[in-house]
Amino acid sequence: MLRRYFLLFAVIFCFSASAIAQGTSTVSGILTDSLTKKPIAFGTVNFQRAETALKTVLTDSAGRFTHTYSDNGSYQLSLASIGYTTKKIKIDLNGRDHQLGTILLQPAVGNLGEVAVTGNRPVIRHEADRIAYDVQADAESKTLTVLDMMRKVPLLSVDADDNIKLKGSGNFKILINNRPSGMVTRDPKEVLRTMPAASIQKIEVITTPPSRFDAEGLSGIINIITTKKVDNGYNGSVNVRHQTPGGPGANVYLTWKQGRFGADLSGGTGIWKVSGIRVLETRITTGANATTLVGAGNNSVDNKWLWGTASLSYELDTLNLLTLEINPYGGYNRQITKQQFNLSGQTNSAYNTENNRLFEWRGSDYTANYQRGFRNNKDHLLTFSYKHFSSREPNNSAIAYLNRQNFNLRDVQQENKSSFREQTAQADYVVPIRKVTLEAGLKAILREGSTDFQSYTLNPGTQIYELQVGQSNGYSNEQNVYGAYTSAALAFKKFTLKGGARIEYTYVKGLFATGDEQVRQNYFNVIPTLSLNRKLRDGESISLGFTQRIERPAIYFLNPFVDRSRPNIEQYGNPDLVPVLSNNFDLGYSYSKKGSLNLGFSYNFANNTQQTVLRYDPASNITRITFLNIGRDRKLGANLNINYPVTAKWNVSANGNLNYIWLEGMIEGLLTRNSGMTGYVSANSSYKFEKTWKTTFSFNYGAPDVLLQGASNDYYFMAVSGSKDLIKDKLIVSAMAANPFRKFRAYTNFVEGSNFSNAYSRENYFRRFNVNLVWKFGKLQGSIRKNERRITNDDVKSQSAG
């Protein structure tokens, strides 16, 4: 059966690759100044019928334009440019090409005075399968970080511990420029909290991902677009900032293009260093040996990272393009936690702990793409891609016990060395045939992950740390995913329909270094997707979407390493985890004219979902945390976004999401249920003063999260920011003050089991200030070509999605 499916998709792929749209006509020409005989760059060519504009194309730096039409009939070309008299030409398309040659435009009579163009660029755009937030159209983009900007994006929220949620869920994937990045795979908030929003073009929330995307991410995909359209010559920017508390950071961007060669270079570094963070843990157990454990203390964090990106492009000719991308990154997170514990019950004890933990990460990915275009249509493309990604993540911890009273546990040191390698090969084919765009593709992902974990305890007699063989082992995991997809997009004047299917076969093999235990899994999935967007009256549209999504556990969740870095708590992965399949339905309404309104409803359900489970063992007095496929989830949600320009200088917006969640699962033979309402709301008001001053006020509130065994607390966030162009479009200074009336804000997680209740509270710095300085330089003309299709491995759940 598997062979038949792959044969079917291979036949579809090969057939599509040989199909060429019939009955098309290509219209081309060169706009030229009638007096100087110089080409007119960036002139407009409007294809009209009955005085209605159907299509607009721009001339390039040499004055050339080319456009392919599949519909025959009579058209009128309206050719124009600022400072010239508009010229109109009638043409009849009958399936043959029209080479209009040199077209002369007459300079307009009279002097052209200064022209000021004003208008409000729409911040939010609603499409059939996604919502796009135009960051550059937001006045606060010069002041906020990417993480803070996400508080304003429809369907997204950021809780009190800076965890990102999509429609109230942590099960999603983050892409940067349509592809995964090692920087944000494990813990995106650490990078995004210091990445300036000024470096971002837009943030897309893809609720119904097309079939060309891998099927992972139960709630959807967050796609951060940083690529800018650039021109011949060079330009760049330097951004330096300082946040209190936190630390300094810097980002550099440089673009250069000469002839057929282009390069985008960027890099950044940041520091997040804080101390005095208060931590409180309380565990109350029931039964014959009831106990109460209270631990209080403080935590300090020293987090540093460095990343870089190089994107190189070379045009062999107008139809053939080669690109190469290199993305190295690295950093570390050191945390020192000092606490005092008191255990009361039948036996009382007390002790202090000093927990020193160092987590490091470093890696790089390399991607090569070849894109082949076709003369009949610029959207007719064939792409081949290869990607190699590797990373290493050593994790060391040491816990020392001090001031012991009736307590005899030994000091512990642990090492967990993890590495990961991934190779991907992919082919994509896109062919437009009249109003239909067909896509097909093949893909293979080969993954290898390994971890070597060792545990040592201190011998009080020799003061030497001794290896604990029973708590040390190695684990390797191999996961191969073979996929194929086909999809079609049908576009009419009033509606757009997208549909497709993706098949994926997954093979998993896990081996322990010692012992005979093995993990072997293989499964086959057919993932459908369907979305419809219907235009109603002027500025109104409605959309419908359905898709299935799959969640494969990453090696972090599979790793059986037992983390004993917190006293009385053990946390470990589960090699027997299996993937989860979710069904998602979306209904949306969008209105955009002077302002914009987006209203959406969603419903999704999944069985056998991966849940974080806590269990208390009274014999050892230890709480154990692991991950199990026991959940049955249902969620009904609604979201609303309003953006309105009160005046040309004053803009207000509001964003909200409300979900009702039902959860249930079997824990130690007992059916556990939980349900409740959760959501968030945010409001923003921005004003542009005279002389390039801008200011914004924002407020956010988040309701408690609903967990299978408990809930979190609610939270709020407020900020005021301002910016000024010191040198117009060259030197910009901005500042922000967040939550000025409160220094700390606690993030609390409450969990309850059959024989215990556990509360964990960590106070984050709530009040903070930052200052940014951006310098832009250089001048560009023309543009660097980018691949239209590229590798996007979005099929594995990241750690932060838990």
mmCIF file with all atom_site columns, N, CA and C in Angstrom, residues 254-298:
data_model
loop_
_atom_site.group_PDB
_atom_site.id
_atom_site.type_symbol
_atom_site.label_atom_id
_atom_site.label_alt_id
_atom_site.label_comp_id
_atom_site.label_asym_id
_atom_site.label_entity_id
_atom_site.label_seq_id
_atom_site.pdbx_PDB_ins_code
_atom_site.Cartn_x
_atom_site.Cartn_y
_atom_site.Cartn_z
_atom_site.occupancy
_atom_site.B_iso_or_equiv
_atom_site.pdbx_formal_charge
_atom_site.auth_seq_id
_atom_site.auth_comp_id
_atom_site.auth_asym_id
_atom_site.auth_atom_id
_atom_site.pdbx_PDB_model_num
ATOM 1   N N  . LEU A 1 254 ? 23.838 43.872 6.682   1.00 0.00 ? 254 LEU A N  1
ATOM 2   C CA . LEU A 1 254 ? 24.543 44.419 5.519   1.00 0.00 ? 254 LEU A CA 1
ATOM 3   C C  . LEU A 1 254 ? 24.066 43.691 4.273   1.00 0.00 ? 254 LEU A C  1
ATOM 4   N N  . THR A 1 255 ? 23.705 44.455 3.256   1.00 0.00 ? 255 THR A N  1
ATOM 5   C CA . THR A 1 255 ? 23.274 43.901 1.980   1.00 0.00 ? 255 THR A CA 1
ATOM 6   C C  . THR A 1 255 ? 24.124 44.510 0.868   1.00 0.00 ? 255 THR A C  1
ATOM 7   N N  . TRP A 1 256 ? 24.555 43.635 -0.044  1.00 0.00 ? 256 TRP A N  1
ATOM 8   C CA . TRP A 1 256 ? 25.393 44.108 -1.150  1.00 0.00 ? 256 TRP A CA 1
ATOM 9   C C  . TRP A 1 256 ? 24.993 43.375 -2.420  1.00 0.00 ? 256 TRP A C  1
ATOM 10  N N  . LYS A 1 257 ? 24.877 44.110 -3.526  1.00 0.00 ? 257 LYS A N  1
ATOM 11  C CA . LYS A 1 257 ? 24.557 43.492 -4.808  1.00 0.00 ? 257 LYS A CA 1
ATOM 12  C C  . LYS A 1 257 ? 25.376 44.149 -5.905  1.00 0.00 ? 257 LYS A C  1
ATOM 13  N N  . GLN A 1 258 ? 25.954 43.306 -6.731  1.00 0.00 ? 258 GLN A N  1
ATOM 14  C CA . GLN A 1 258 ? 26.718 43.787 -7.867  1.00 0.00 ? 258 GLN A CA 1
ATOM 15  C C  . GLN A 1 258 ? 26.458 42.850 -9.040  1.00 0.00 ? 258 GLN A C  1
ATOM 16  N N  . GLY A 1 259 ? 25.739 43.348 -10.034 1.00 0.00 ? 259 GLY A N  1
ATOM 17  C CA . GLY A 1 259 ? 25.427 42.515 -11.188 1.00 0.00 ? 259 GLY A CA 1
ATOM 18  C C  . GLY A 1 259 ? 24.558 41.336 -10.795 1.00 0.00 ? 259 GLY A C  1
ATOM 19  N N  . ARG A 1 260 ? 25.030 40.142 -11.107 1.00 0.00 ? 260 ARG A N  1
ATOM 20  C CA . ARG A 1 260 ? 24.258 38.930 -10.841 1.00 0.00 ? 260 ARG A CA 1
ATOM 21  C C  . ARG A 1 260 ? 24.483 38.366 -9.438  1.00 0.00 ? 260 ARG A C  1
ATOM 22  N N  . PHE A 1 261 ? 25.428 38.924 -8.714  1.00 0.00 ? 261 PHE A N  1
ATOM 23  C CA . PHE A 1 261 ? 25.760 38.402 -7.381  1.00 0.00 ? 261 PHE A CA 1
ATOM 24  C C  . PHE A 1 261 ? 25.169 39.286 -6.303  1.00 0.00 ? 261 PHE A C  1
ATOM 25  N N  . GLY A 1 262 ? 24.616 38.655 -5.268  1.00 0.00 ? 262 GLY A N  1
ATOM 26  C CA . GLY A 1 262 ? 24.072 39.397 -4.143  1.00 0.00 ? 262 GLY A CA 1
ATOM 27  C C  . GLY A 1 262 ? 24.388 38.694 -2.839  1.00 0.00 ? 262 GLY A C  1
ATOM 28  N N  . ALA A 1 263 ? 24.477 39.465 -1.768  1.00 0.00 ? 263 ALA A N  1
ATOM 29  C CA . ALA A 1 263 ? 24.791 38.895 -0.458  1.00 0.00 ? 263 ALA A CA 1
ATOM 30  C C  . ALA A 1 263 ? 24.024 39.643 0.621   1.00 0.00 ? 263 ALA A C  1
ATOM 31  N N  . ASP A 1 264 ? 23.432 38.878 1.520   1.00 0.00 ? 264 ASP A N  1
ATOM 32  C CA . ASP A 1 264 ? 22.811 39.405 2.739   1.00 0.00 ? 264 ASP A CA 1
ATOM 33  C C  . ASP A 1 264 ? 23.598 38.859 3.923   1.00 0.00 ? 264 ASP A C  1
ATOM 34  N N  . LEU A 1 265 ? 24.149 39.742 4.735   1.00 0.00 ? 265 LEU A N  1
ATOM 35  C CA . LEU A 1 265 ? 24.926 39.334 5.899   1.00 0.00 ? 265 LEU A CA 1
ATOM 36  C C  . LEU A 1 265 ? 24.305 39.979 7.139   1.00 0.00 ? 265 LEU A C  1
ATOM 37  N N  . SER A 1 266 ? 24.164 39.204 8.190   1.00 0.00 ? 266 SER A N  1
ATOM 38  C CA . SER A 1 266 ? 23.616 39.750 9.427   1.00 0.00 ? 266 SER A CA 1
ATOM 39  C C  . SER A 1 266 ? 24.155 38.960 10.607  1.00 0.00 ? 266 SER A C  1
ATOM 40  N N  . GLY A 1 267 ? 24.135 39.575 11.751  1.00 0.00 ? 267 GLY A N  1
ATOM 41  C CA . GLY A 1 267 ? 24.601 38.927 12.963  1.00 0.00 ? 267 GLY A CA 1
ATOM 42  C C  . GLY A 1 267 ? 24.123 39.680 14.180  1.00 0.00 ? 267 GLY A C  1
ATOM 43  N N  . GLY A 1 268 ? 24.180 39.012 15.303  1.00 0.00 ? 268 GLY A N  1
ATOM 44  C CA . GLY A 1 268 ? 23.748 39.671 16.518  1.00 0.00 ? 268 GLY A CA 1
ATOM 45  C C  . GLY A 1 268 ? 24.291 38.991 17.756  1.00 0.00 ? 268 GLY A C  1
ATOM 46  N N  . THR A 1 269 ? 24.301 39.716 18.836  1.00 0.00 ? 269 THR A N  1
ATOM 47  C CA . THR A 1 269 ? 24.725 39.186 20.121  1.00 0.00 ? 269 THR A CA 1
ATOM 48  C C  . THR A 1 269 ? 23.881 39.843 21.200  1.00 0.00 ? 269 THR A C  1
ATOM 49  N N  . GLY A 1 270 ? 23.739 39.167 22.315  1.00 0.00 ? 270 GLY A N  1
ATOM 50  C CA . GLY A 1 270 ? 22.934 39.717 23.388  1.00 0.00 ? 270 GLY A CA 1
ATOM 51  C C  . GLY A 1 270 ? 23.288 39.120 24.730  1.00 0.00 ? 270 GLY A C  1
ATOM 52  N N  . ILE A 1 271 ? 22.923 39.831 25.769  1.00 0.00 ? 271 ILE A N  1
ATOM 53  C CA . ILE A 1 271 ? 23.151 39.396 27.151  1.00 0.00 ? 271 ILE A CA 1
ATOM 54  C C  . ILE A 1 271 ? 21.864 39.585 27.923  1.00 0.00 ? 271 ILE A C  1
ATOM 55  N N  . TRP A 1 272 ? 21.498 38.562 28.678  1.00 0.00 ? 272 TRP A N  1
ATOM 56  C CA . TRP A 1 272 ? 20.364 38.680 29.613  1.00 0.00 ? 272 TRP A CA 1
ATOM 57  C C  . TRP A 1 272 ? 20.892 38.215 30.961  1.00 0.00 ? 272 TRP A C  1
ATOM 58  N N  . LYS A 1 273 ? 21.231 39.173 31.822  1.00 0.00 ? 273 LYS A N  1
ATOM 59  C CA . LYS A 1 273 ? 21.864 38.879 33.096  1.00 0.00 ? 273 LYS A CA 1
ATOM 60  C C  . LYS A 1 273 ? 21.081 39.546 34.206  1.00 0.00 ? 273 LYS A C  1
ATOM 61  N N  . VAL A 1 274 ? 20.487 38.707 35.072  1.00 0.00 ? 274 VAL A N  1
ATOM 62  C CA . VAL A 1 274 ? 19.687 39.224 36.176  1.00 0.00 ? 274 VAL A CA 1
ATOM 63  C C  . VAL A 1 274 ? 19.981 38.394 37.421  1.00 0.00 ? 274 VAL A C  1
ATOM 64  N N  . SER A 1 275 ? 19.706 38.947 38.579  1.00 0.00 ? 275 SER A N  1
ATOM 65  C CA . SER A 1 275 ? 19.894 38.232 39.849  1.00 0.00 ? 275 SER A CA 1
ATOM 66  C C  . SER A 1 275 ? 18.820 38.685 40.830  1.00 0.00 ? 275 SER A C  1
ATOM 67  N N  . GLY A 1 276 ? 18.740 37.976 41.944  1.00 0.00 ? 276 GLY A N  1
ATOM 68  C CA . GLY A 1 276 ? 17.755 38.333 42.949  1.00 0.00 ? 276 GLY A CA 1
ATOM 69  C C  . GLY A 1 276 ? 16.337 37.919 42.594  1.00 0.00 ? 276 GLY A C  1
ATOM 70  N N  . ILE A 1 277 ? 16.194 36.925 41.705  1.00 0.00 ? 277 ILE A N  1
ATOM 71  C CA . ILE A 1 277 ? 14.866 36.434 41.332  1.00 0.00 ? 277 ILE A CA 1
ATOM 72  C C  . ILE A 1 277 ? 14.389 35.462 42.409  1.00 0.00 ? 277 ILE A C  1
ATOM 73  N N  . ARG A 1 278 ? 13.299 35.758 43.058  1.00 0.00 ? 278 ARG A N  1
ATOM 74  C CA . ARG A 1 278 ? 12.820 34.935 44.154  1.00 0.00 ? 278 ARG A CA 1
ATOM 75  C C  . ARG A 1 278 ? 12.077 33.693 43.637  1.00 0.00 ? 278 ARG A C  1
ATOM 76  N N  . VAL A 1 279 ? 12.360 32.553 44.275  1.00 0.00 ? 279 VAL A N  1
ATOM 77  C CA . VAL A 1 279 ? 11.761 31.273 43.907  1.00 0.00 ? 279 VAL A CA 1
ATOM 78  C C  . VAL A 1 279 ? 11.123 30.664 45.147  1.00 0.00 ? 279 VAL A C  1
ATOM 79  N N  . LEU A 1 280 ? 9.901  30.154 45.000  1.00 0.00 ? 280 LEU A N  1
ATOM 80  C CA . LEU A 1 280 ? 9.201  29.536 46.115  1.00 0.00 ? 280 LEU A CA 1
ATOM 81  C C  . LEU A 1 280 ? 8.541  28.246 45.622  1.00 0.00 ? 280 LEU A C  1
ATOM 82  N N  . GLU A 1 281 ? 8.796  27.128 46.329  1.00 0.00 ? 281 GLU A N  1
ATOM 83  C CA . GLU A 1 281 ? 8.192  25.846 46.007  1.00 0.00 ? 281 GLU A CA 1
ATOM 84  C C  . GLU A 1 281 ? 7.502  25.292 47.252  1.00 0.00 ? 281 GLU A C  1
ATOM 85  N N  . THR A 1 282 ? 6.286  24.788 47.041  1.00 0.00 ? 282 THR A N  1
ATOM 86  C CA . THR A 1 282 ? 5.536  24.183 48.144  1.00 0.00 ? 282 THR A CA 1
ATOM 87  C C  . THR A 1 282 ? 4.912  22.879 47.667  1.00 0.00 ? 282 THR A C  1
ATOM 88  N N  . ARG A 1 283 ? 5.169  21.801 48.409  1.00 0.00 ? 283 ARG A N  1
ATOM 89  C CA . ARG A 1 283 ? 4.555  20.515 48.092  1.00 0.00 ? 283 ARG A CA 1
ATOM 90  C C  . ARG A 1 283 ? 3.888  19.963 49.349  1.00 0.00 ? 283 ARG A C  1
ATOM 91  N N  . ILE A 1 284 ? 2.609  19.642 49.212  1.00 0.00 ? 284 ILE A N  1
ATOM 92  C CA . ILE A 1 284 ? 1.845  19.073 50.318  1.00 0.00 ? 284 ILE A CA 1
ATOM 93  C C  . ILE A 1 284 ? 1.359  17.693 49.887  1.00 0.00 ? 284 ILE A C  1
ATOM 94  N N  . THR A 1 285 ? 1.714  16.668 50.671  1.00 0.00 ? 285 THR A N  1
ATOM 95  C CA . THR A 1 285 ? 1.288  15.306 50.347  1.00 0.00 ? 285 THR A CA 1
ATOM 96  C C  . THR A 1 285 ? 0.259  14.827 51.365  1.00 0.00 ? 285 THR A C  1
ATOM 97  N N  . THR A 1 286 ? -0.554 13.856 50.941  1.00 0.00 ? 286 THR A N  1
ATOM 98  C CA . THR A 1 286 ? -1.604 13.317 51.805  1.00 0.00 ? 286 THR A CA 1
ATOM 99  C C  . THR A 1 286 ? -1.366 11.821 52.021  1.00 0.00 ? 286 THR A C  1
ATOM 100 N N  . GLY A 1 287 ? -2.158 11.227 52.874  1.00 0.00 ? 287 GLY A N  1
ATOM 101 C CA . GLY A 1 287 ? -2.014 9.801  53.146  1.00 0.00 ? 287 GLY A CA 1
ATOM 102 C C  . GLY A 1 287 ? -1.469 9.562  54.540  1.00 0.00 ? 287 GLY A C  1
ATOM 103 N N  . ALA A 1 288 ? -0.998 8.324  54.746  1.00 0.00 ? 288 ALA A N  1
ATOM 104 C CA . ALA A 1 288 ? -0.517 7.928  56.079  1.00 0.00 ? 288 ALA A CA 1
ATOM 105 C C  . ALA A 1 288 ? 0.719  8.712  56.483  1.00 0.00 ? 288 ALA A C  1
ATOM 106 N N  . ASN A 1 289 ? 1.585  9.021  55.548  1.00 0.00 ? 289 ASN A N  1
ATOM 107 C CA . ASN A 1 289 ? 2.814  9.762  55.848  1.00 0.00 ? 289 ASN A CA 1
ATOM 108 C C  . ASN A 1 289 ? 2.757  11.151 55.205  1.00 0.00 ? 289 ASN A C  1
ATOM 109 N N  . ALA A 1 290 ? 1.767  11.936 55.586  1.00 0.00 ? 290 ALA A N  1
ATOM 110 C CA . ALA A 1 290 ? 1.592  13.271 55.018  1.00 0.00 ? 290 ALA A CA 1
ATOM 111 C C  . ALA A 1 290 ? 2.781  14.164 55.366  1.00 0.00 ? 290 ALA A C  1
ATOM 112 N N  . THR A 1 291 ? 3.204  14.954 54.379  1.00 0.00 ? 291 THR A N  1
ATOM 113 C CA . THR A 1 291 ? 4.348  15.842 54.575  1.00 0.00 ? 291 THR A CA 1
ATOM 114 C C  . THR A 1 291 ? 4.057  17.199 53.943  1.00 0.00 ? 291 THR A C  1
ATOM 115 N N  . THR A 1 292 ? 4.841  18.176 54.395  1.00 0.00 ? 292 THR A N  1
ATOM 116 C CA . THR A 1 292 ? 4.817  19.505 53.783  1.00 0.00 ? 292 THR A CA 1
ATOM 117 C C  . THR A 1 292 ? 6.257  19.926 53.537  1.00 0.00 ? 292 THR A C  1
ATOM 118 N N  . LEU A 1 293 ? 6.564  20.224 52.289  1.00 0.00 ? 293 LEU A N  1
ATOM 119 C CA . LEU A 1 293 ? 7.904  20.649 51.903  1.00 0.00 ? 293 LEU A CA 1
ATOM 120 C C  . LEU A 1 293 ? 7.826  22.074 51.367  1.00 0.00 ? 293 LEU A C  1
ATOM 121 N N  . VAL A 1 294 ? 8.633  22.959 51.964  1.00 0.00 ? 294 VAL A N  1
ATOM 122 C CA . VAL A 1 294 ? 8.671  24.355 51.536  1.00 0.00 ? 294 VAL A CA 1
ATOM 123 C C  . VAL A 1 294 ? 10.112 24.723 51.232  1.00 0.00 ? 294 VAL A C  1
ATOM 124 N N  . GLY A 1 295 ? 10.347 25.264 50.017  1.00 0.00 ? 295 GLY A N  1
ATOM 125 C CA . GLY A 1 295 ? 11.669 25.720 49.635  1.00 0.00 ? 295 GLY A CA 1
ATOM 126 C C  . GLY A 1 295 ? 11.607 27.141 49.129  1.00 0.00 ? 295 GLY A C  1
ATOM 127 N N  . ALA A 1 296 ? 12.419 28.017 49.699  1.00 0.00 ? 296 ALA A N  1
ATOM 128 C CA . ALA A 1 296 ? 12.426 29.431 49.319  1.00 0.00 ? 296 ALA A CA 1
ATOM 129 C C  . ALA A 1 296 ? 13.852 29.882 49.106  1.00 0.00 ? 296 ALA A C  1
ATOM 130 N N  . GLY A 1 297 ? 14.029 30.743 48.126  1.00 0.00 ? 297 GLY A N  1
ATOM 131 C CA . GLY A 1 297 ? 15.375 31.238 47.859  1.00 0.00 ? 297 GLY A CA 1
ATOM 132 C C  . GLY A 1 297 ? 15.382 32.202 46.693  1.00 0.00 ? 297 GLY A C  1
ATOM 133 N N  . ASN A 1 298 ? 16.524 32.289 46.009  1.00 0.00 ? 298 ASN A N  1
ATOM 134 C CA . ASN A 1 298 ? 16.632 33.211 44.878  1.00 0.00 ? 298 ASN A CA 1
ATOM 135 C C  . ASN A 1 298 ? 17.454 32.579 43.761  1.00 0.00 ? 298 ASN A C  1
#
